[in-house]
Amino acid sequence: MPRPLNAAHLTAIDLDPPHFIEAAAKAGFDGVGLRLLRVTDTSPGYPLYDDLAMLRATKAAMAATGLTVGDIEFLKVTPDTRVADYEWLFDVGADLGAHHLITAPYDPDLSRLSDTLSALAEAGTSRGVAIIHEFFPWTNVPDLATALRVVEAAGPEVHLLVDSLHFDRSGSSLAQLAAISPERLPFAHLCDALVAEHYTTDELLFTAREARLAPGEGQIDLRAFVEALPDDLPLSLEVPMVSADGPEAVLGHVCEVTRNWLAQGA
């Protein structure tokens, strides 16, 4: 059975949620992730709680296409993060039927980070929205080993998100990835990229936000990465790239190339 494929919003971030869902469905994806929080000054977020017309249009697009919202993203966990400030985020996620809220590590105190993740997980439980924590090589949680320690300290309800780009850039171990309990890994992010011996922080950020490639178009050992994941684990394609043909064409290209690439490895 083919792995379920979702489209992460960053792949076509300039499309608002209703248009993104429609374009993802046309491209052939099974579901989407939605970015409800603005992450950078140069990329949008779509909170939806303050735009009821867009929320209704988003739900209408879901109903019309049959696509589900697997996750919402992403909350930067800082020393000042308070659960009460994000009750709305869980509510909107639950309204959309999302199963996970992606969080990111921006607290240098890893013990406090784990405590905050635990508190967020408790808040999400009643809404059916679990916490899934992602690591980035330019943060204080730069690799899989550190991320695993953080989520294990946060408790069994906090999941781990592994992105093939960040995994490759961090020098993390395939053996350690294969050894992680499947219960910690509800889905993974997949993309390809060119590979170099060293990266500056600016290079890491630029590739992550603007210059990824579809699977098989770069140099990451994605076969080994996918083989280390649990069988049939859902994959979310996060592949931002510049295209003169527009975001809809990017989604179509990424979905087609990925399905062909997965079929070749079956």
PDB file of C-alpha atoms in Angstrom:
ATOM      1  CA  MET A   1       0.000   0.000   0.000  1.00  0.00           C
ATOM      2  CA  PRO A   2       1.454   3.432  -0.937  1.00  0.00           C
ATOM      3  CA  ARG A   3       2.502   5.713   1.896  1.00  0.00           C
ATOM      4  CA  PRO A   4       0.028   8.552   2.499  1.00  0.00           C
ATOM      5  CA  LEU A   5       1.429  11.834   1.173  1.00  0.00           C
ATOM      6  CA  ASN A   6       0.562  15.218   2.627  1.00  0.00           C
ATOM      7  CA  ALA A   7       1.652  18.634   1.416  1.00  0.00           C
ATOM      8  CA  ALA A   8       3.274  20.860   4.035  1.00  0.00           C
ATOM      9  CA  HIS A   9       2.144  24.470   3.691  1.00  0.00           C
ATOM     10  CA  LEU A  10       5.686  25.789   3.208  1.00  0.00           C
ATOM     11  CA  THR A  11       5.745  24.064  -0.181  1.00  0.00           C
ATOM     12  CA  ALA A  12       3.273  26.680  -1.424  1.00  0.00           C
ATOM     13  CA  ILE A  13       3.095  29.135   1.464  1.00  0.00           C
ATOM     14  CA  ASP A  14       1.755  32.021  -0.641  1.00  0.00           C
ATOM     15  CA  LEU A  15      -1.518  30.146  -1.159  1.00  0.00           C
ATOM     16  CA  ASP A  16      -4.050  30.791   1.596  1.00  0.00           C
ATOM     17  CA  PRO A  17      -5.548  27.665   3.200  1.00  0.00           C
ATOM     18  CA  PRO A  18      -8.599  27.219   0.923  1.00  0.00           C
ATOM     19  CA  HIS A  19      -6.573  27.658  -2.259  1.00  0.00           C
ATOM     20  CA  PHE A  20      -3.726  25.559  -0.889  1.00  0.00           C
ATOM     21  CA  ILE A  21      -6.090  22.673  -0.129  1.00  0.00           C
ATOM     22  CA  GLU A  22      -7.663  22.892  -3.581  1.00  0.00           C
ATOM     23  CA  ALA A  23      -4.249  22.980  -5.277  1.00  0.00           C
ATOM     24  CA  ALA A  24      -2.926  20.094  -3.156  1.00  0.00           C
ATOM     25  CA  ALA A  25      -5.951  17.992  -4.057  1.00  0.00           C
ATOM     26  CA  LYS A  26      -5.494  18.744  -7.766  1.00  0.00           C
ATOM     27  CA  ALA A  27      -1.810  17.795  -7.471  1.00  0.00           C
ATOM     28  CA  GLY A  28      -2.740  14.397  -6.019  1.00  0.00           C
ATOM     29  CA  PHE A  29      -1.917  14.743  -2.319  1.00  0.00           C
ATOM     30  CA  ASP A  30      -3.892  12.910   0.365  1.00  0.00           C
ATOM     31  CA  GLY A  31      -3.895  15.742   2.914  1.00  0.00           C
ATOM     32  CA  VAL A  32      -2.190  18.936   4.012  1.00  0.00           C
ATOM     33  CA  GLY A  33      -0.544  20.709   6.889  1.00  0.00           C
ATOM     34  CA  LEU A  34      -1.510  24.334   7.474  1.00  0.00           C
ATOM     35  CA  ARG A  35       0.712  27.154   8.759  1.00  0.00           C
ATOM     36  CA  LEU A  36      -1.467  29.123  11.168  1.00  0.00           C
ATOM     37  CA  LEU A  37       1.379  31.073  12.780  1.00  0.00           C
ATOM     38  CA  ARG A  38       3.703  33.448  10.970  1.00  0.00           C
ATOM     39  CA  VAL A  39       7.263  32.174  11.299  1.00  0.00           C
ATOM     40  CA  THR A  40       9.352  34.872   9.594  1.00  0.00           C
ATOM     41  CA  ASP A  41       8.873  38.476   8.535  1.00  0.00           C
ATOM     42  CA  THR A  42       8.956  37.436   4.892  1.00  0.00           C
ATOM     43  CA  SER A  43       6.492  34.525   4.937  1.00  0.00           C
ATOM     44  CA  PRO A  44       2.795  34.517   5.814  1.00  0.00           C
ATOM     45  CA  GLY A  45       0.815  32.673   8.430  1.00  0.00           C
ATOM     46  CA  TYR A  46      -2.951  32.222   8.384  1.00  0.00           C
ATOM     47  CA  PRO A  47      -4.360  32.260  11.953  1.00  0.00           C
ATOM     48  CA  LEU A  48      -7.987  31.660  10.774  1.00  0.00           C
ATOM     49  CA  TYR A  49      -9.430  32.370  14.238  1.00  0.00           C
ATOM     50  CA  ASP A  50      -9.611  36.073  13.332  1.00  0.00           C
ATOM     51  CA  ASP A  51     -10.922  35.460   9.799  1.00  0.00           C
ATOM     52  CA  LEU A  52     -14.098  33.446  10.068  1.00  0.00           C
ATOM     53  CA  ALA A  53     -14.830  33.774   6.359  1.00  0.00           C
ATOM     54  CA  MET A  54     -11.504  32.121   5.507  1.00  0.00           C
ATOM     55  CA  LEU A  55     -12.077  29.458   8.158  1.00  0.00           C
ATOM     56  CA  ARG A  56     -15.414  28.609   6.556  1.00  0.00           C
ATOM     57  CA  ALA A  57     -13.814  28.579   3.106  1.00  0.00           C
ATOM     58  CA  THR A  58     -11.057  26.282   4.402  1.00  0.00           C
ATOM     59  CA  LYS A  59     -13.563  23.802   5.772  1.00  0.00           C
ATOM     60  CA  ALA A  60     -15.570  24.019   2.547  1.00  0.00           C
ATOM     61  CA  ALA A  61     -12.425  23.226   0.537  1.00  0.00           C
ATOM     62  CA  MET A  62     -11.763  20.225   2.769  1.00  0.00           C
ATOM     63  CA  ALA A  63     -15.293  18.967   2.266  1.00  0.00           C
ATOM     64  CA  ALA A  64     -15.184  19.503  -1.495  1.00  0.00           C
ATOM     65  CA  THR A  65     -11.809  17.806  -2.016  1.00  0.00           C
ATOM     66  CA  GLY A  66     -11.912  15.166   0.697  1.00  0.00           C
ATOM     67  CA  LEU A  67      -8.485  16.254   1.938  1.00  0.00           C
ATOM     68  CA  THR A  68      -7.778  16.278   5.663  1.00  0.00           C
ATOM     69  CA  VAL A  69      -5.603  18.621   7.721  1.00  0.00           C
ATOM     70  CA  GLY A  70      -3.051  16.402   9.399  1.00  0.00           C
ATOM     71  CA  ASP A  71      -1.124  19.080  11.286  1.00  0.00           C
ATOM     72  CA  ILE A  72      -0.967  22.784  12.043  1.00  0.00           C
ATOM     73  CA  GLU A  73       2.292  24.694  12.473  1.00  0.00           C
ATOM     74  CA  PHE A  74       4.393  25.911  13.958  1.00  0.00           C
ATOM     75  CA  LEU A  75       4.764  27.221  17.444  1.00  0.00           C
ATOM     76  CA  LYS A  76       8.210  28.501  18.430  1.00  0.00           C
ATOM     77  CA  VAL A  77       8.687  27.433  22.038  1.00  0.00           C
ATOM     78  CA  THR A  78      10.633  30.205  23.777  1.00  0.00           C
ATOM     79  CA  PRO A  79      11.395  30.988  27.434  1.00  0.00           C
ATOM     80  CA  ASP A  80       8.265  33.170  27.416  1.00  0.00           C
ATOM     81  CA  THR A  81       5.831  30.687  25.862  1.00  0.00           C
ATOM     82  CA  ARG A  82       2.628  30.405  27.898  1.00  0.00           C
ATOM     83  CA  VAL A  83       0.051  27.747  27.113  1.00  0.00           C
ATOM     84  CA  ALA A  84      -2.811  30.143  27.802  1.00  0.00           C
ATOM     85  CA  ASP A  85      -1.710  32.340  24.899  1.00  0.00           C
ATOM     86  CA  TYR A  86      -2.271  29.500  22.443  1.00  0.00           C
ATOM     87  CA  GLU A  87      -5.598  28.053  23.510  1.00  0.00           C
ATOM     88  CA  TRP A  88      -7.016  29.469  20.259  1.00  0.00           C
ATOM     89  CA  LEU A  89      -4.471  27.500  18.244  1.00  0.00           C
ATOM     90  CA  PHE A  90      -5.610  24.212  19.721  1.00  0.00           C
ATOM     91  CA  ASP A  91      -9.242  25.213  19.196  1.00  0.00           C
ATOM     92  CA  VAL A  92      -8.735  26.024  15.525  1.00  0.00           C
ATOM     93  CA  GLY A  93      -6.707  22.862  15.041  1.00  0.00           C
ATOM     94  CA  ALA A  94      -9.457  20.778  16.601  1.00  0.00           C
ATOM     95  CA  ASP A  95     -12.065  22.518  14.453  1.00  0.00           C
ATOM     96  CA  LEU A  96     -10.094  21.505  11.371  1.00  0.00           C
ATOM     97  CA  GLY A  97      -9.601  17.942  12.610  1.00  0.00           C
ATOM     98  CA  ALA A  98      -5.819  18.296  12.868  1.00  0.00           C
ATOM     99  CA  HIS A  99      -4.019  15.594  14.827  1.00  0.00           C
ATOM    100  CA  HIS A 100      -0.778  17.466  15.575  1.00  0.00           C
ATOM    101  CA  LEU A 101       0.638  20.884  16.370  1.00  0.00           C
ATOM    102  CA  ILE A 102       4.260  21.205  15.250  1.00  0.00           C
ATOM    103  CA  THR A 103       6.541  22.973  17.720  1.00  0.00           C
ATOM    104  CA  ALA A 104      10.080  24.298  17.312  1.00  0.00           C
ATOM    105  CA  PRO A 105      12.905  24.665  19.872  1.00  0.00           C
ATOM    106  CA  TYR A 106      13.783  28.271  20.692  1.00  0.00           C
ATOM    107  CA  ASP A 107      14.474  27.933  24.409  1.00  0.00           C
ATOM    108  CA  PRO A 108      18.126  27.419  25.409  1.00  0.00           C
ATOM    109  CA  ASP A 109      17.052  25.762  28.673  1.00  0.00           C
ATOM    110  CA  LEU A 110      16.253  22.260  27.472  1.00  0.00           C
ATOM    111  CA  SER A 111      14.720  21.208  30.763  1.00  0.00           C
ATOM    112  CA  ARG A 112      12.310  24.135  30.615  1.00  0.00           C
ATOM    113  CA  LEU A 113      11.667  23.367  26.954  1.00  0.00           C
ATOM    114  CA  SER A 114      10.599  19.833  27.880  1.00  0.00           C
ATOM    115  CA  ASP A 115       8.358  21.168  30.638  1.00  0.00           C
ATOM    116  CA  THR A 116       6.664  23.579  28.223  1.00  0.00           C
ATOM    117  CA  LEU A 117       6.144  20.825  25.674  1.00  0.00           C
ATOM    118  CA  SER A 118       4.577  18.677  28.375  1.00  0.00           C
ATOM    119  CA  ALA A 119       2.207  21.506  29.350  1.00  0.00           C
ATOM    120  CA  LEU A 120       1.281  22.091  25.706  1.00  0.00           C
ATOM    121  CA  ALA A 121       0.612  18.384  25.264  1.00  0.00           C
ATOM    122  CA  GLU A 122      -1.718  18.412  28.260  1.00  0.00           C
ATOM    123  CA  ALA A 123      -3.615  21.377  26.803  1.00  0.00           C
ATOM    124  CA  GLY A 124      -3.976  19.646  23.453  1.00  0.00           C
ATOM    125  CA  THR A 125      -5.180  16.328  24.810  1.00  0.00           C
ATOM    126  CA  SER A 126      -8.779  17.413  25.362  1.00  0.00           C
ATOM    127  CA  ARG A 127      -8.934  18.722  21.782  1.00  0.00           C
ATOM    128  CA  GLY A 128      -7.324  15.684  20.201  1.00  0.00           C
ATOM    129  CA  VAL A 129      -4.330  17.761  19.029  1.00  0.00           C
ATOM    130  CA  ALA A 130      -1.006  16.189  20.023  1.00  0.00           C
ATOM    131  CA  ILE A 131       2.339  17.976  20.194  1.00  0.00           C
ATOM    132  CA  ILE A 132       5.051  16.971  17.740  1.00  0.00           C
ATOM    133  CA  HIS A 133       8.476  18.560  18.157  1.00  0.00           C
ATOM    134  CA  GLU A 134      10.863  19.269  15.302  1.00  0.00           C
ATOM    135  CA  PHE A 135      14.615  19.889  15.516  1.00  0.00           C
ATOM    136  CA  PHE A 136      16.734  22.269  13.436  1.00  0.00           C
ATOM    137  CA  PRO A 137      20.547  22.317  13.157  1.00  0.00           C
ATOM    138  CA  TRP A 138      20.745  26.085  13.826  1.00  0.00           C
ATOM    139  CA  THR A 139      18.962  25.835  17.198  1.00  0.00           C
ATOM    140  CA  ASN A 140      19.755  24.526  20.676  1.00  0.00           C
ATOM    141  CA  VAL A 141      18.154  21.251  19.620  1.00  0.00           C
ATOM    142  CA  PRO A 142      20.362  20.696  16.563  1.00  0.00           C
ATOM    143  CA  ASP A 143      20.125  16.955  15.994  1.00  0.00           C
ATOM    144  CA  LEU A 144      18.113  13.798  16.493  1.00  0.00           C
ATOM    145  CA  ALA A 145      19.906  12.716  19.686  1.00  0.00           C
ATOM    146  CA  THR A 146      19.173  16.008  21.444  1.00  0.00           C
ATOM    147  CA  ALA A 147      15.592  16.097  20.165  1.00  0.00           C
ATOM    148  CA  LEU A 148      14.971  12.589  21.424  1.00  0.00           C
ATOM    149  CA  ARG A 149      16.204  13.524  24.897  1.00  0.00           C
ATOM    150  CA  VAL A 150      13.918  16.572  24.930  1.00  0.00           C
ATOM    151  CA  VAL A 151      10.757  14.721  23.912  1.00  0.00           C
ATOM    152  CA  GLU A 152      11.463  11.773  26.206  1.00  0.00           C
ATOM    153  CA  ALA A 153      11.809  14.189  29.123  1.00  0.00           C
ATOM    154  CA  ALA A 154       8.536  15.851  28.056  1.00  0.00           C
ATOM    155  CA  GLY A 155       6.636  12.593  28.347  1.00  0.00           C
ATOM    156  CA  PRO A 156       5.066   9.902  26.148  1.00  0.00           C
ATOM    157  CA  GLU A 157       2.427  12.251  24.715  1.00  0.00           C
ATOM    158  CA  VAL A 158       5.031  14.425  22.943  1.00  0.00           C
ATOM    159  CA  HIS A 159       5.995  13.152  19.517  1.00  0.00           C
ATOM    160  CA  LEU A 160       9.080  13.698  17.369  1.00  0.00           C
ATOM    161  CA  LEU A 161       9.162  15.159  13.870  1.00  0.00           C
ATOM    162  CA  VAL A 162      12.155  14.252  11.707  1.00  0.00           C
ATOM    163  CA  ASP A 163      12.715  16.229   8.511  1.00  0.00           C
ATOM    164  CA  SER A 164      15.056  14.633   5.966  1.00  0.00           C
ATOM    165  CA  LEU A 165      16.795  17.968   5.276  1.00  0.00           C
ATOM    166  CA  HIS A 166      17.502  18.777   8.930  1.00  0.00           C
ATOM    167  CA  PHE A 167      18.387  15.153   9.629  1.00  0.00           C
ATOM    168  CA  ASP A 168      20.994  15.217   6.862  1.00  0.00           C
ATOM    169  CA  ARG A 169      22.383  18.640   7.817  1.00  0.00           C
ATOM    170  CA  SER A 170      22.719  17.649  11.475  1.00  0.00           C
ATOM    171  CA  GLY A 171      24.801  14.539  10.903  1.00  0.00           C
ATOM    172  CA  SER A 172      22.290  12.432  12.812  1.00  0.00           C
ATOM    173  CA  SER A 173      22.495   8.656  12.869  1.00  0.00           C
ATOM    174  CA  LEU A 174      20.355   6.393  10.692  1.00  0.00           C
ATOM    175  CA  ALA A 175      20.773   3.630  13.275  1.00  0.00           C
ATOM    176  CA  GLN A 176      19.343   5.865  15.963  1.00  0.00           C
ATOM    177  CA  LEU A 177      16.446   6.866  13.721  1.00  0.00           C
ATOM    178  CA  ALA A 178      15.638   3.212  13.030  1.00  0.00           C
ATOM    179  CA  ALA A 179      15.697   2.456  16.765  1.00  0.00           C
ATOM    180  CA  ILE A 180      13.104   5.076  17.746  1.00  0.00           C
ATOM    181  CA  SER A 181       9.777   3.677  18.898  1.00  0.00           C
ATOM    182  CA  PRO A 182       7.138   4.028  16.160  1.00  0.00           C
ATOM    183  CA  GLU A 183       4.825   5.613  18.735  1.00  0.00           C
ATOM    184  CA  ARG A 184       7.117   8.676  18.745  1.00  0.00           C
ATOM    185  CA  LEU A 185       7.003   9.077  14.953  1.00  0.00           C
ATOM    186  CA  PRO A 186       3.484   9.704  13.606  1.00  0.00           C
ATOM    187  CA  PHE A 187       4.795  11.168  10.326  1.00  0.00           C
ATOM    188  CA  ALA A 188       7.977  12.589   8.795  1.00  0.00           C
ATOM    189  CA  HIS A 189       8.900  15.517   6.569  1.00  0.00           C
ATOM    190  CA  LEU A 190      10.504  14.608   3.258  1.00  0.00           C
ATOM    191  CA  CYS A 191      12.474  16.591   0.709  1.00  0.00           C
ATOM    192  CA  ASP A 192      15.795  16.469  -1.114  1.00  0.00           C
ATOM    193  CA  ALA A 193      18.574  19.046  -1.490  1.00  0.00           C
ATOM    194  CA  LEU A 194      22.094  19.567  -2.704  1.00  0.00           C
ATOM    195  CA  VAL A 195      24.752  18.478  -0.208  1.00  0.00           C
ATOM    196  CA  ALA A 196      27.965  20.239   0.837  1.00  0.00           C
ATOM    197  CA  GLU A 197      30.688  19.444   3.349  1.00  0.00           C
ATOM    198  CA  HIS A 198      29.893  22.446   5.565  1.00  0.00           C
ATOM    199  CA  TYR A 199      27.046  24.959   5.866  1.00  0.00           C
ATOM    200  CA  THR A 200      26.798  28.420   7.347  1.00  0.00           C
ATOM    201  CA  THR A 201      23.682  29.284   9.310  1.00  0.00           C
ATOM    202  CA  ASP A 202      22.538  31.504   6.451  1.00  0.00           C
ATOM    203  CA  GLU A 203      22.965  28.618   4.012  1.00  0.00           C
ATOM    204  CA  LEU A 204      21.000  26.294   6.282  1.00  0.00           C
ATOM    205  CA  LEU A 205      18.153  28.804   6.573  1.00  0.00           C
ATOM    206  CA  PHE A 206      18.075  29.650   2.869  1.00  0.00           C
ATOM    207  CA  THR A 207      17.837  26.033   1.773  1.00  0.00           C
ATOM    208  CA  ALA A 208      15.258  25.196   4.426  1.00  0.00           C
ATOM    209  CA  ARG A 209      12.989  28.089   3.498  1.00  0.00           C
ATOM    210  CA  GLU A 210      13.482  28.546  -0.224  1.00  0.00           C
ATOM    211  CA  ALA A 211      15.648  26.015  -2.059  1.00  0.00           C
ATOM    212  CA  ARG A 212      14.663  22.424  -1.425  1.00  0.00           C
ATOM    213  CA  LEU A 213      14.196  19.787  -4.104  1.00  0.00           C
ATOM    214  CA  ALA A 214      11.748  16.963  -4.704  1.00  0.00           C
ATOM    215  CA  PRO A 215      12.922  13.450  -3.712  1.00  0.00           C
ATOM    216  CA  GLY A 216      15.534  12.109  -6.100  1.00  0.00           C
ATOM    217  CA  GLU A 217      16.445  15.528  -7.489  1.00  0.00           C
ATOM    218  CA  GLY A 218      19.170  16.207  -4.927  1.00  0.00           C
ATOM    219  CA  GLN A 219      21.979  14.403  -3.166  1.00  0.00           C
ATOM    220  CA  ILE A 220      20.577  13.371   0.231  1.00  0.00           C
ATOM    221  CA  ASP A 221      20.521   9.607   0.790  1.00  0.00           C
ATOM    222  CA  LEU A 222      16.740   9.538   1.010  1.00  0.00           C
ATOM    223  CA  ARG A 223      16.474   5.812   0.365  1.00  0.00           C
ATOM    224  CA  ALA A 224      18.344   5.097   3.575  1.00  0.00           C
ATOM    225  CA  PHE A 225      16.322   7.749   5.412  1.00  0.00           C
ATOM    226  CA  VAL A 226      12.965   6.290   4.353  1.00  0.00           C
ATOM    227  CA  GLU A 227      14.110   2.732   5.036  1.00  0.00           C
ATOM    228  CA  ALA A 228      14.967   3.759   8.622  1.00  0.00           C
ATOM    229  CA  LEU A 229      11.400   4.965   9.191  1.00  0.00           C
ATOM    230  CA  PRO A 230       8.531   2.697  10.263  1.00  0.00           C
ATOM    231  CA  ASP A 231       6.869   0.891   7.370  1.00  0.00           C
ATOM    232  CA  ASP A 232       4.076   2.891   5.718  1.00  0.00           C
ATOM    233  CA  LEU A 233       4.753   5.959   7.872  1.00  0.00           C
ATOM    234  CA  PRO A 234       2.885   8.948   6.365  1.00  0.00           C
ATOM    235  CA  LEU A 235       5.135  11.504   4.709  1.00  0.00           C
ATOM    236  CA  SER A 236       4.590  15.234   4.529  1.00  0.00           C
ATOM    237  CA  LEU A 237       6.355  16.868   1.586  1.00  0.00           C
ATOM    238  CA  GLU A 238       7.943  20.158   2.628  1.00  0.00           C
ATOM    239  CA  VAL A 239       9.624  21.369  -0.539  1.00  0.00           C
ATOM    240  CA  PRO A 240       9.722  25.162  -0.939  1.00  0.00           C
ATOM    241  CA  MET A 241      11.333  26.150  -4.211  1.00  0.00           C
ATOM    242  CA  VAL A 242      11.324  29.053  -6.627  1.00  0.00           C
ATOM    243  CA  SER A 243       9.301  28.387  -9.777  1.00  0.00           C
ATOM    244  CA  ALA A 244       8.256  30.756 -12.548  1.00  0.00           C
ATOM    245  CA  ASP A 245       5.190  28.574 -13.035  1.00  0.00           C
ATOM    246  CA  GLY A 246       3.736  29.349  -9.617  1.00  0.00           C
ATOM    247  CA  PRO A 247       2.923  27.412  -6.433  1.00  0.00           C
ATOM    248  CA  GLU A 248       0.272  25.199  -8.006  1.00  0.00           C
ATOM    249  CA  ALA A 249       2.862  23.890 -10.464  1.00  0.00           C
ATOM    250  CA  VAL A 250       5.301  23.276  -7.600  1.00  0.00           C
ATOM    251  CA  LEU A 251       2.734  21.146  -5.778  1.00  0.00           C
ATOM    252  CA  GLY A 252       2.005  19.138  -8.921  1.00  0.00           C
ATOM    253  CA  HIS A 253       5.690  18.584  -9.617  1.00  0.00           C
ATOM    254  CA  VAL A 254       6.522  17.572  -6.053  1.00  0.00           C
ATOM    255  CA  CYS A 255       3.655  15.100  -5.784  1.00  0.00           C
ATOM    256  CA  GLU A 256       4.318  13.451  -9.146  1.00  0.00           C
ATOM    257  CA  VAL A 257       8.078  13.186  -8.627  1.00  0.00           C
ATOM    258  CA  THR A 258       7.662  11.830  -5.100  1.00  0.00           C
ATOM    259  CA  ARG A 259       5.151   9.152  -6.043  1.00  0.00           C
ATOM    260  CA  ASN A 260       7.391   8.029  -8.924  1.00  0.00           C
ATOM    261  CA  TRP A 261      10.433   8.028  -6.656  1.00  0.00           C
ATOM    262  CA  LEU A 262       8.661   5.961  -4.006  1.00  0.00           C
ATOM    263  CA  ALA A 263       7.388   3.506  -6.634  1.00  0.00           C
ATOM    264  CA  GLN A 264      10.903   2.992  -7.969  1.00  0.00           C
ATOM    265  CA  GLY A 265      12.110   2.008  -4.511  1.00  0.00           C
ATOM    266  CA  ALA A 266       9.234  -0.370  -3.767  1.00  0.00           C
TER     267      ALA A 266
END
